[in-house]
Short mmCIF file of C-alpha atoms in Angstrom, two decimals:
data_model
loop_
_atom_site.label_atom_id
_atom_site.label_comp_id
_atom_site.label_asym_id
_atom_site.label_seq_id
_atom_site.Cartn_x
_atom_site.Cartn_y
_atom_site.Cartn_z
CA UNK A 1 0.00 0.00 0.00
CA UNK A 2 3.27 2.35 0.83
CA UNK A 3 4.40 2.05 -2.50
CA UNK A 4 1.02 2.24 -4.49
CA UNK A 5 0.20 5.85 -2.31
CA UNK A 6 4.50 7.00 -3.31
CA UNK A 7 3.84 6.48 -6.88
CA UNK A 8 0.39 8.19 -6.75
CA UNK A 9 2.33 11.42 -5.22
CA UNK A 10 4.61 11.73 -8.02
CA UNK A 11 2.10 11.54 -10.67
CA UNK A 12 -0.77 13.34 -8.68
CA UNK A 13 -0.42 16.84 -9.16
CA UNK A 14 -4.16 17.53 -10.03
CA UNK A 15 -6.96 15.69 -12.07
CA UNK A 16 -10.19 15.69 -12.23
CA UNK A 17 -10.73 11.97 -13.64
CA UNK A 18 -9.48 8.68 -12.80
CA UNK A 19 -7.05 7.56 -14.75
CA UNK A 20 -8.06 6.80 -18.98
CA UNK A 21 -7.51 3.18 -20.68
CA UNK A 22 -9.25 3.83 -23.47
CA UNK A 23 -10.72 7.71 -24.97
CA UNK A 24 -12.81 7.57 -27.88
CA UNK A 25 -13.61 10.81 -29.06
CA UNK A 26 -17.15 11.59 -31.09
CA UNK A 27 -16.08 13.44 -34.82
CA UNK A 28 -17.40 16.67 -33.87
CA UNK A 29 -14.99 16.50 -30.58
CA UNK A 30 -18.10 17.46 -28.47
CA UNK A 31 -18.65 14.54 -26.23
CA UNK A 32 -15.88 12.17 -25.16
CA UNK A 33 -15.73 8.55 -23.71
CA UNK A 34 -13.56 6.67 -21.65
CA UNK A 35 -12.80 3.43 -19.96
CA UNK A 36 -10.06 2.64 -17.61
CA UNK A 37 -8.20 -0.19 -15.60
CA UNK A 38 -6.52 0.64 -12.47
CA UNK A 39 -4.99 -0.64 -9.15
CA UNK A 40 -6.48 1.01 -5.85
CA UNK A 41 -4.90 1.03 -2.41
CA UNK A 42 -7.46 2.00 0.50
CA UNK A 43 -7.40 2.92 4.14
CA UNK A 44 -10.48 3.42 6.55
CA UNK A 45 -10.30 3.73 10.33
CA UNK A 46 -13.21 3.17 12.35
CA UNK A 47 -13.24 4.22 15.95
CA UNK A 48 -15.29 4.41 19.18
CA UNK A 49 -14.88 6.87 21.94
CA UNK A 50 -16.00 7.58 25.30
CA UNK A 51 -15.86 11.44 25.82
CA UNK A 52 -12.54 12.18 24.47
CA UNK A 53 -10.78 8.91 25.47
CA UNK A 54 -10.38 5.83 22.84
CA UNK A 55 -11.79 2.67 23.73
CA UNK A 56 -11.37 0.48 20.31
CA UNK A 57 -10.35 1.57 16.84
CA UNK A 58 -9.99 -0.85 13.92
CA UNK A 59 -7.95 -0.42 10.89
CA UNK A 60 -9.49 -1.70 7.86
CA UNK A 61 -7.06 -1.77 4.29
CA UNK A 62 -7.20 -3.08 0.71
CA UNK A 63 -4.13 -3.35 -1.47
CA UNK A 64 -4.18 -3.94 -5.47
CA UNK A 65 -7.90 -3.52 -5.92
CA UNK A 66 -8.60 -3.75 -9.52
CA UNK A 67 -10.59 -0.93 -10.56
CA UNK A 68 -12.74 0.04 -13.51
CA UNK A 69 -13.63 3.29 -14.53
CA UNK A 70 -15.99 4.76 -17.05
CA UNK A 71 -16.36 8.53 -18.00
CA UNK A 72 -18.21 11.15 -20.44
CA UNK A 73 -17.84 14.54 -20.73
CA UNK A 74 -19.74 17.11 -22.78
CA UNK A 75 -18.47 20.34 -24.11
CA UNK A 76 -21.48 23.27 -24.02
CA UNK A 77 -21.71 26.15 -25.17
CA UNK A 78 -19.88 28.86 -24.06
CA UNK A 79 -17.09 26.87 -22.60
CA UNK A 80 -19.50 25.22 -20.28
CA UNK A 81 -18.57 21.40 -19.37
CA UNK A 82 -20.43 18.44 -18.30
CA UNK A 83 -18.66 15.23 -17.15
CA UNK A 84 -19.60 11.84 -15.39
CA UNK A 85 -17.56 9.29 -14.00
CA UNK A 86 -18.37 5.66 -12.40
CA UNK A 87 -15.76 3.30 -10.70
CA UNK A 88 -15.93 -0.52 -9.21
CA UNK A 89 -13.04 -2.31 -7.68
CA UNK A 90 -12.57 -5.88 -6.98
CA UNK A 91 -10.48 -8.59 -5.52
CA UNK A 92 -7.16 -6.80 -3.75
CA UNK A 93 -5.45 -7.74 -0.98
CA UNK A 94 -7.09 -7.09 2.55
CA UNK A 95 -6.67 -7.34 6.27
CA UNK A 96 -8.28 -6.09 9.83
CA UNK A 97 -6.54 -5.17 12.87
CA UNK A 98 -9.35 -4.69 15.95
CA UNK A 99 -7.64 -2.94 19.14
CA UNK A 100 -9.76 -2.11 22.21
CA UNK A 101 -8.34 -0.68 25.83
CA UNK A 102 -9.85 -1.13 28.92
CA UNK A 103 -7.71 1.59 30.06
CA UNK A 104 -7.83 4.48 28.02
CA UNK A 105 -4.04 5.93 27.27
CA UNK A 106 -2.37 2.70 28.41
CA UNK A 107 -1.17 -0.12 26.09
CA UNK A 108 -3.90 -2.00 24.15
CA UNK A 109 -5.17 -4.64 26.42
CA UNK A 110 -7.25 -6.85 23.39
CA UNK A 111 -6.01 -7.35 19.96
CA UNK A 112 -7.80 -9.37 17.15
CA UNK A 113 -6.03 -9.75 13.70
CA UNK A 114 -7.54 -10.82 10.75
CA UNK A 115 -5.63 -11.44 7.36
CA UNK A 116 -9.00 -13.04 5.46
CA UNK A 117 -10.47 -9.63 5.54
CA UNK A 118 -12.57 -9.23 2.00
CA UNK A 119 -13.52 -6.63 -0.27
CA UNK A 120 -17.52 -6.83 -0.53
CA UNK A 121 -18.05 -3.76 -3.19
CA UNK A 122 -16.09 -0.66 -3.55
CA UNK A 123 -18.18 1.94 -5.47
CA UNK A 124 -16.89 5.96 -6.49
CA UNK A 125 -18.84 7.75 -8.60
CA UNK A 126 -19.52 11.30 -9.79
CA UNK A 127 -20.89 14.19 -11.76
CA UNK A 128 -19.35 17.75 -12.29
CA UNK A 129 -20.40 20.82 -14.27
CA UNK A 130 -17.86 23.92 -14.82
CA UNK A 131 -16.71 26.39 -17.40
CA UNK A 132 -13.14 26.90 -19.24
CA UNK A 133 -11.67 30.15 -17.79
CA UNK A 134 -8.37 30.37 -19.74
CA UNK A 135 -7.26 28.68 -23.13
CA UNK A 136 -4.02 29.84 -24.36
CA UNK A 137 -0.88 28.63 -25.51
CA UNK A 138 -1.47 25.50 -25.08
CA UNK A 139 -2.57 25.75 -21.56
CA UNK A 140 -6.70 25.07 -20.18
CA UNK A 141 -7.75 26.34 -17.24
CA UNK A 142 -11.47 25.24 -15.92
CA UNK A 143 -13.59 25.93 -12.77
CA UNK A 144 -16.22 23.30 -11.49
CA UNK A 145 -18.69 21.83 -9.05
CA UNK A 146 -19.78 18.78 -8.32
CA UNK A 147 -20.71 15.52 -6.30
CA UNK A 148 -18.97 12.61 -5.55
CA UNK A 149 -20.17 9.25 -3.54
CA UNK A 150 -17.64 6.76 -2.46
CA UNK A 151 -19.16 3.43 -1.04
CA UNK A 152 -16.53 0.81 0.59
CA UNK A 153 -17.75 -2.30 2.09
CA UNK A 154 -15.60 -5.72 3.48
CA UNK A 155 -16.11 -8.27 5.96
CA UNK A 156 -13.66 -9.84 8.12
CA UNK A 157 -13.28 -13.70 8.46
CA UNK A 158 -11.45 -15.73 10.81
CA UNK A 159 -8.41 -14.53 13.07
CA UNK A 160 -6.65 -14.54 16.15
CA UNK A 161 -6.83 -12.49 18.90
CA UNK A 162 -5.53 -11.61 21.97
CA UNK A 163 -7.54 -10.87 24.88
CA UNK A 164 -6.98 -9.63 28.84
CA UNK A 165 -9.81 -12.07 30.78
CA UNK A 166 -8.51 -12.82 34.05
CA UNK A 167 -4.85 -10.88 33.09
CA UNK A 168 -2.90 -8.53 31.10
CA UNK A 169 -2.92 -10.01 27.60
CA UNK A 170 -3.44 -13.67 29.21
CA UNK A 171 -5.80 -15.07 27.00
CA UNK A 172 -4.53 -16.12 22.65
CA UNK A 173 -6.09 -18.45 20.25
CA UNK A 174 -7.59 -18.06 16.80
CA UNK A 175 -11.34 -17.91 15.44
CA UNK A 176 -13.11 -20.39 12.94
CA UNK A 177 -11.78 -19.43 9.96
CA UNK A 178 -14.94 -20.19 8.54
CA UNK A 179 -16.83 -17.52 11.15
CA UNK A 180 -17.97 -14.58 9.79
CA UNK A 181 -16.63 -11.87 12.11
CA UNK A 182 -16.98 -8.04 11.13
CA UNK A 183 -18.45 -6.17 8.25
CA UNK A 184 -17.83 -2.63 7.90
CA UNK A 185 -19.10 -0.40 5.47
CA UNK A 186 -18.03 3.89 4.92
CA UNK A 187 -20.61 5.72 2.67
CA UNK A 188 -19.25 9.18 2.04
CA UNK A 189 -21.03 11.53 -0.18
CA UNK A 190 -19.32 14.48 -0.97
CA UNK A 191 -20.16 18.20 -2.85
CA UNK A 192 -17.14 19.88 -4.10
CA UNK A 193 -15.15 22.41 -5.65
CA UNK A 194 -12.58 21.67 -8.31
CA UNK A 195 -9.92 23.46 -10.66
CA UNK A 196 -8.58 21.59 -13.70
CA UNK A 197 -5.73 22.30 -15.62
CA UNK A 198 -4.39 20.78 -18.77
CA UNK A 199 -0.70 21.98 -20.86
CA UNK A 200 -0.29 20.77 -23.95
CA UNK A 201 3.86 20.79 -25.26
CA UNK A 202 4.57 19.00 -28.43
CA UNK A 203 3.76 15.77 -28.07
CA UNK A 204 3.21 15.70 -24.26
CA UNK A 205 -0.09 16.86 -22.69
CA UNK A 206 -0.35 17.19 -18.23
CA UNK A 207 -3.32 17.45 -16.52
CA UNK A 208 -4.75 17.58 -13.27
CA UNK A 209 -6.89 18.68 -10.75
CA UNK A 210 -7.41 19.61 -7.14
CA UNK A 211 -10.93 19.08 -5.59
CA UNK A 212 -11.77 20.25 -2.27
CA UNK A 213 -15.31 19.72 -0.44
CA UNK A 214 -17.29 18.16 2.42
CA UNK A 215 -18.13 15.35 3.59
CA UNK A 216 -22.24 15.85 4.15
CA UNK A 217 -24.37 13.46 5.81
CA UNK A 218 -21.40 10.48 5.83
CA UNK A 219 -21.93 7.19 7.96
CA UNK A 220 -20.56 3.85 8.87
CA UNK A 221 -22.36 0.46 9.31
CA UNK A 222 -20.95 -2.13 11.59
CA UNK A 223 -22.01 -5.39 12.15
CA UNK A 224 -20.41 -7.66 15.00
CA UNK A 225 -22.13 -10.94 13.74
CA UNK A 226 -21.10 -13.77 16.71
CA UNK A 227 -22.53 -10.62 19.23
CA UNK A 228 -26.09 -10.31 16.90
CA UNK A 229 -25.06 -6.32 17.31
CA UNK A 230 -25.07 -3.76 14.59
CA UNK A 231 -23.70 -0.29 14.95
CA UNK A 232 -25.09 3.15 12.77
CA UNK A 233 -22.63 5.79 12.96
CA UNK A 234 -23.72 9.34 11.68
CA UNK A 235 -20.58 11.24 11.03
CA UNK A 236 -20.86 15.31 11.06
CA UNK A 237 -19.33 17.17 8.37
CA UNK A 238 -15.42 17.12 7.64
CA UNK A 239 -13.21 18.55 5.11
CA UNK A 240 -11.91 16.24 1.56
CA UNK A 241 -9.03 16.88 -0.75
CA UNK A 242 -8.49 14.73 -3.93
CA UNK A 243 -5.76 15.10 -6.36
CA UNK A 244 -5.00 13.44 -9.81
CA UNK A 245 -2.93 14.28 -13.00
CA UNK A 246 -2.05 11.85 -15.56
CA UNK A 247 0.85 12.24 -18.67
CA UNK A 248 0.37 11.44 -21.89
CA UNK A 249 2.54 11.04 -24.83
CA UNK A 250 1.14 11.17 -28.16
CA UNK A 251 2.68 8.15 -30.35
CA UNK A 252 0.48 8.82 -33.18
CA UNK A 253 -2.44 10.95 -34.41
CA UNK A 254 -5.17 9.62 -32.49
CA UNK A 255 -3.17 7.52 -29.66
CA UNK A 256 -0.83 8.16 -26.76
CA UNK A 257 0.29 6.46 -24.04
CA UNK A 258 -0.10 7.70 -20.48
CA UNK A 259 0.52 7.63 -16.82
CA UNK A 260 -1.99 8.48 -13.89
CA UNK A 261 -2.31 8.84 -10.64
CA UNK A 262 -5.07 9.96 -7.74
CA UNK A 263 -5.21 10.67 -3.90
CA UNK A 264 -8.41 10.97 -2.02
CA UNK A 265 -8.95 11.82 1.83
CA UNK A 266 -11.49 11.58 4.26
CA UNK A 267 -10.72 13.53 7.05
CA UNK A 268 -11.04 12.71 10.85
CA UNK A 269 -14.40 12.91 11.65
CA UNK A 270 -16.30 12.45 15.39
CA UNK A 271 -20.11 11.31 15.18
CA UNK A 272 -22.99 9.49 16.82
CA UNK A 273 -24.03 5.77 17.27
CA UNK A 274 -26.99 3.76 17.08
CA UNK A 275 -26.61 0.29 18.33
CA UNK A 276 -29.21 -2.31 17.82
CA UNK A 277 -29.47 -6.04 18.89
CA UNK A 278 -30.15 -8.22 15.54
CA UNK A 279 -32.04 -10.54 17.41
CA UNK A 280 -34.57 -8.48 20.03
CA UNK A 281 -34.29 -5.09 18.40
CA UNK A 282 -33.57 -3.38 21.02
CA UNK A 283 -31.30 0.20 20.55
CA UNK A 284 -29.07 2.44 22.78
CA UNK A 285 -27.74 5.93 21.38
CA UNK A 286 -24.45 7.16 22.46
CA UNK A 287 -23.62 10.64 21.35
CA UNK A 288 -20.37 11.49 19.90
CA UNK A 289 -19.10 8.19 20.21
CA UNK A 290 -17.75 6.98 16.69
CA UNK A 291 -15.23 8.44 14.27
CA UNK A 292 -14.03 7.83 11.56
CA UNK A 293 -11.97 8.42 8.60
CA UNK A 294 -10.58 7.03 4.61
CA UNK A 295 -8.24 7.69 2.16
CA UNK A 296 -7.12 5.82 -1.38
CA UNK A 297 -4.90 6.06 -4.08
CA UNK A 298 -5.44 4.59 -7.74
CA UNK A 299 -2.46 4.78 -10.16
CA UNK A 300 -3.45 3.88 -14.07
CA UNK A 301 -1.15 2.94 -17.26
CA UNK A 302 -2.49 2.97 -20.83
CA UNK A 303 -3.83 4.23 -24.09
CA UNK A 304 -5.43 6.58 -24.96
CA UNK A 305 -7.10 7.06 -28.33
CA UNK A 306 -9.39 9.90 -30.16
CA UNK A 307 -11.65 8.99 -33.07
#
């Protein structure tokens, strides 16, 4: 995951799309279609509090999800722009780390790892509208705004753990691996802001993009399946920053090859819980007593051609 997020920083500079496979262009150069294939890297925290101390927090992480993108955009009149993108990711490496203290601010005192963590769905799409503001030698410079939903799901099998029953850390063993232990799920919808910028130089053409916005009415499901509990946490609003930029070379006319790259980040973000009991339906509230947070990286290789 280091090394997928390192690469992602050197290409990312700014870009509004995920990263292109395959552009066809329409004739009249008005509307434009893509497809992509990527590899995605993802991080999501999950936490629950008690006041301001920590009592658990588990780390939740896919590596090499394989990623498909698909994309439009529509030039309008008067420089306007309209543009769509849809992404699903698949397969990828995961894994689950569960930490809980029964003292807050000393060591962990129960640990649960869990290596057969897998990706359910992992869903990122979006729509922007904006205008070109500059177009000059060989440089474009748009505004937009728009809305993007990111949807992240996986469920954690198996384990081993290590608990503090009658001790410090006295108790180890490992879980069925065929138990079903934890599914978590992140839904962050998000309205933004975003500059693009594109420089064409001979045969080379960088772009990019830098969107900042909010996250608005975000939440987490957790279910604990061997406890028949589900938690609903309702996040409150928190700053997001993506970045991507990709490089292309033109090789021929209507072809070139390219490199891409994207960051996107979740920030920190406190909330409230629901819990209910799956089998009597009973519910408790606890106020400001989740948090949570996510970030990803794709990088992309291809070509791209126009038609």
């Amino acid at each position: 995951m280091r090394s997928v997020f390192l690469a992602a920083i050197v290409v990312a500079a700014a870009s509004s799309a995920q990263a292109e496979d395959l552009k066809l262009q329409s004739l009249d150069g008005m509307v434009t279609f893509s497809g992509s294939f990527g590899v995605t890297g993802v991080r999501a925290k999950e936490f629950v509090y008690q006041g301001k101390a920590k009592l658990s927090q588990l780390n939740w992480k896919s590596d090499y999800i394989s990623t498909l993108t698909g994309a439009v955009n529509v030039e309008l009149p008067k420089e306007f722009y309209l543009s769509a993108t849809a992404s699903v990711g698949f397969d990828g490496n995961g894994h689950m780390a569960d930490f809980d203290w029964l003292q807050p601010g000393k060591p962990w005192s129960d640990r649960s790892l869990h290596p057969d963590t897998r990706l359910d769905h992992y869903f990122v799409g979006g729509v922007e509208v904006g205008r070109m503001l500059i177009s000059r030698n060989g440089t474009d410079i748009g505004l937009g705004a728009g809305f993007k939903y990111t949807d992240i799901q996986w469920t954690a099998w198996g384990g081993s753990y290590v608990y503090s029953v009658n001790g410090f850390r006295d108790s180890r063993g490992h879980f069925d691996p065929d138990e079903k232990g934890i599914s978590y799920r992140q839904s962050w919808p998000v309205p933004y802001l975003g500059l693009n910028l594109s420089h064409h130089e001979g045969a080379w053409t960088f772009s990019g993009a830098v969107q900042g916005g909010l996250a608005v009415d975000a939440y987490d499901i957790d279910d604990h399946w061997v406890r028949n509990l589900r938690f609903y946490d309702y996040f409150n609003t928190t700053p997001t920053l993506a970045v991507s930029s990709s490089i292309n070379y033109a090789v021929w006319n209507n072809a070139a090859l390219y490199l891409s790259g994207s960051l996107d980040n979740m920030f920190h973000v406190r909330g409230d819980t629901k819990m209910v009991n799956t089998k009597n339906g009973k519910e408790h509230w606890f106020d400001n007593g989740a948090g949570g947070s996510y970030r990803s990286a794709t990088i992309s290789f291809g070509l791209r051609g126009n038609f």
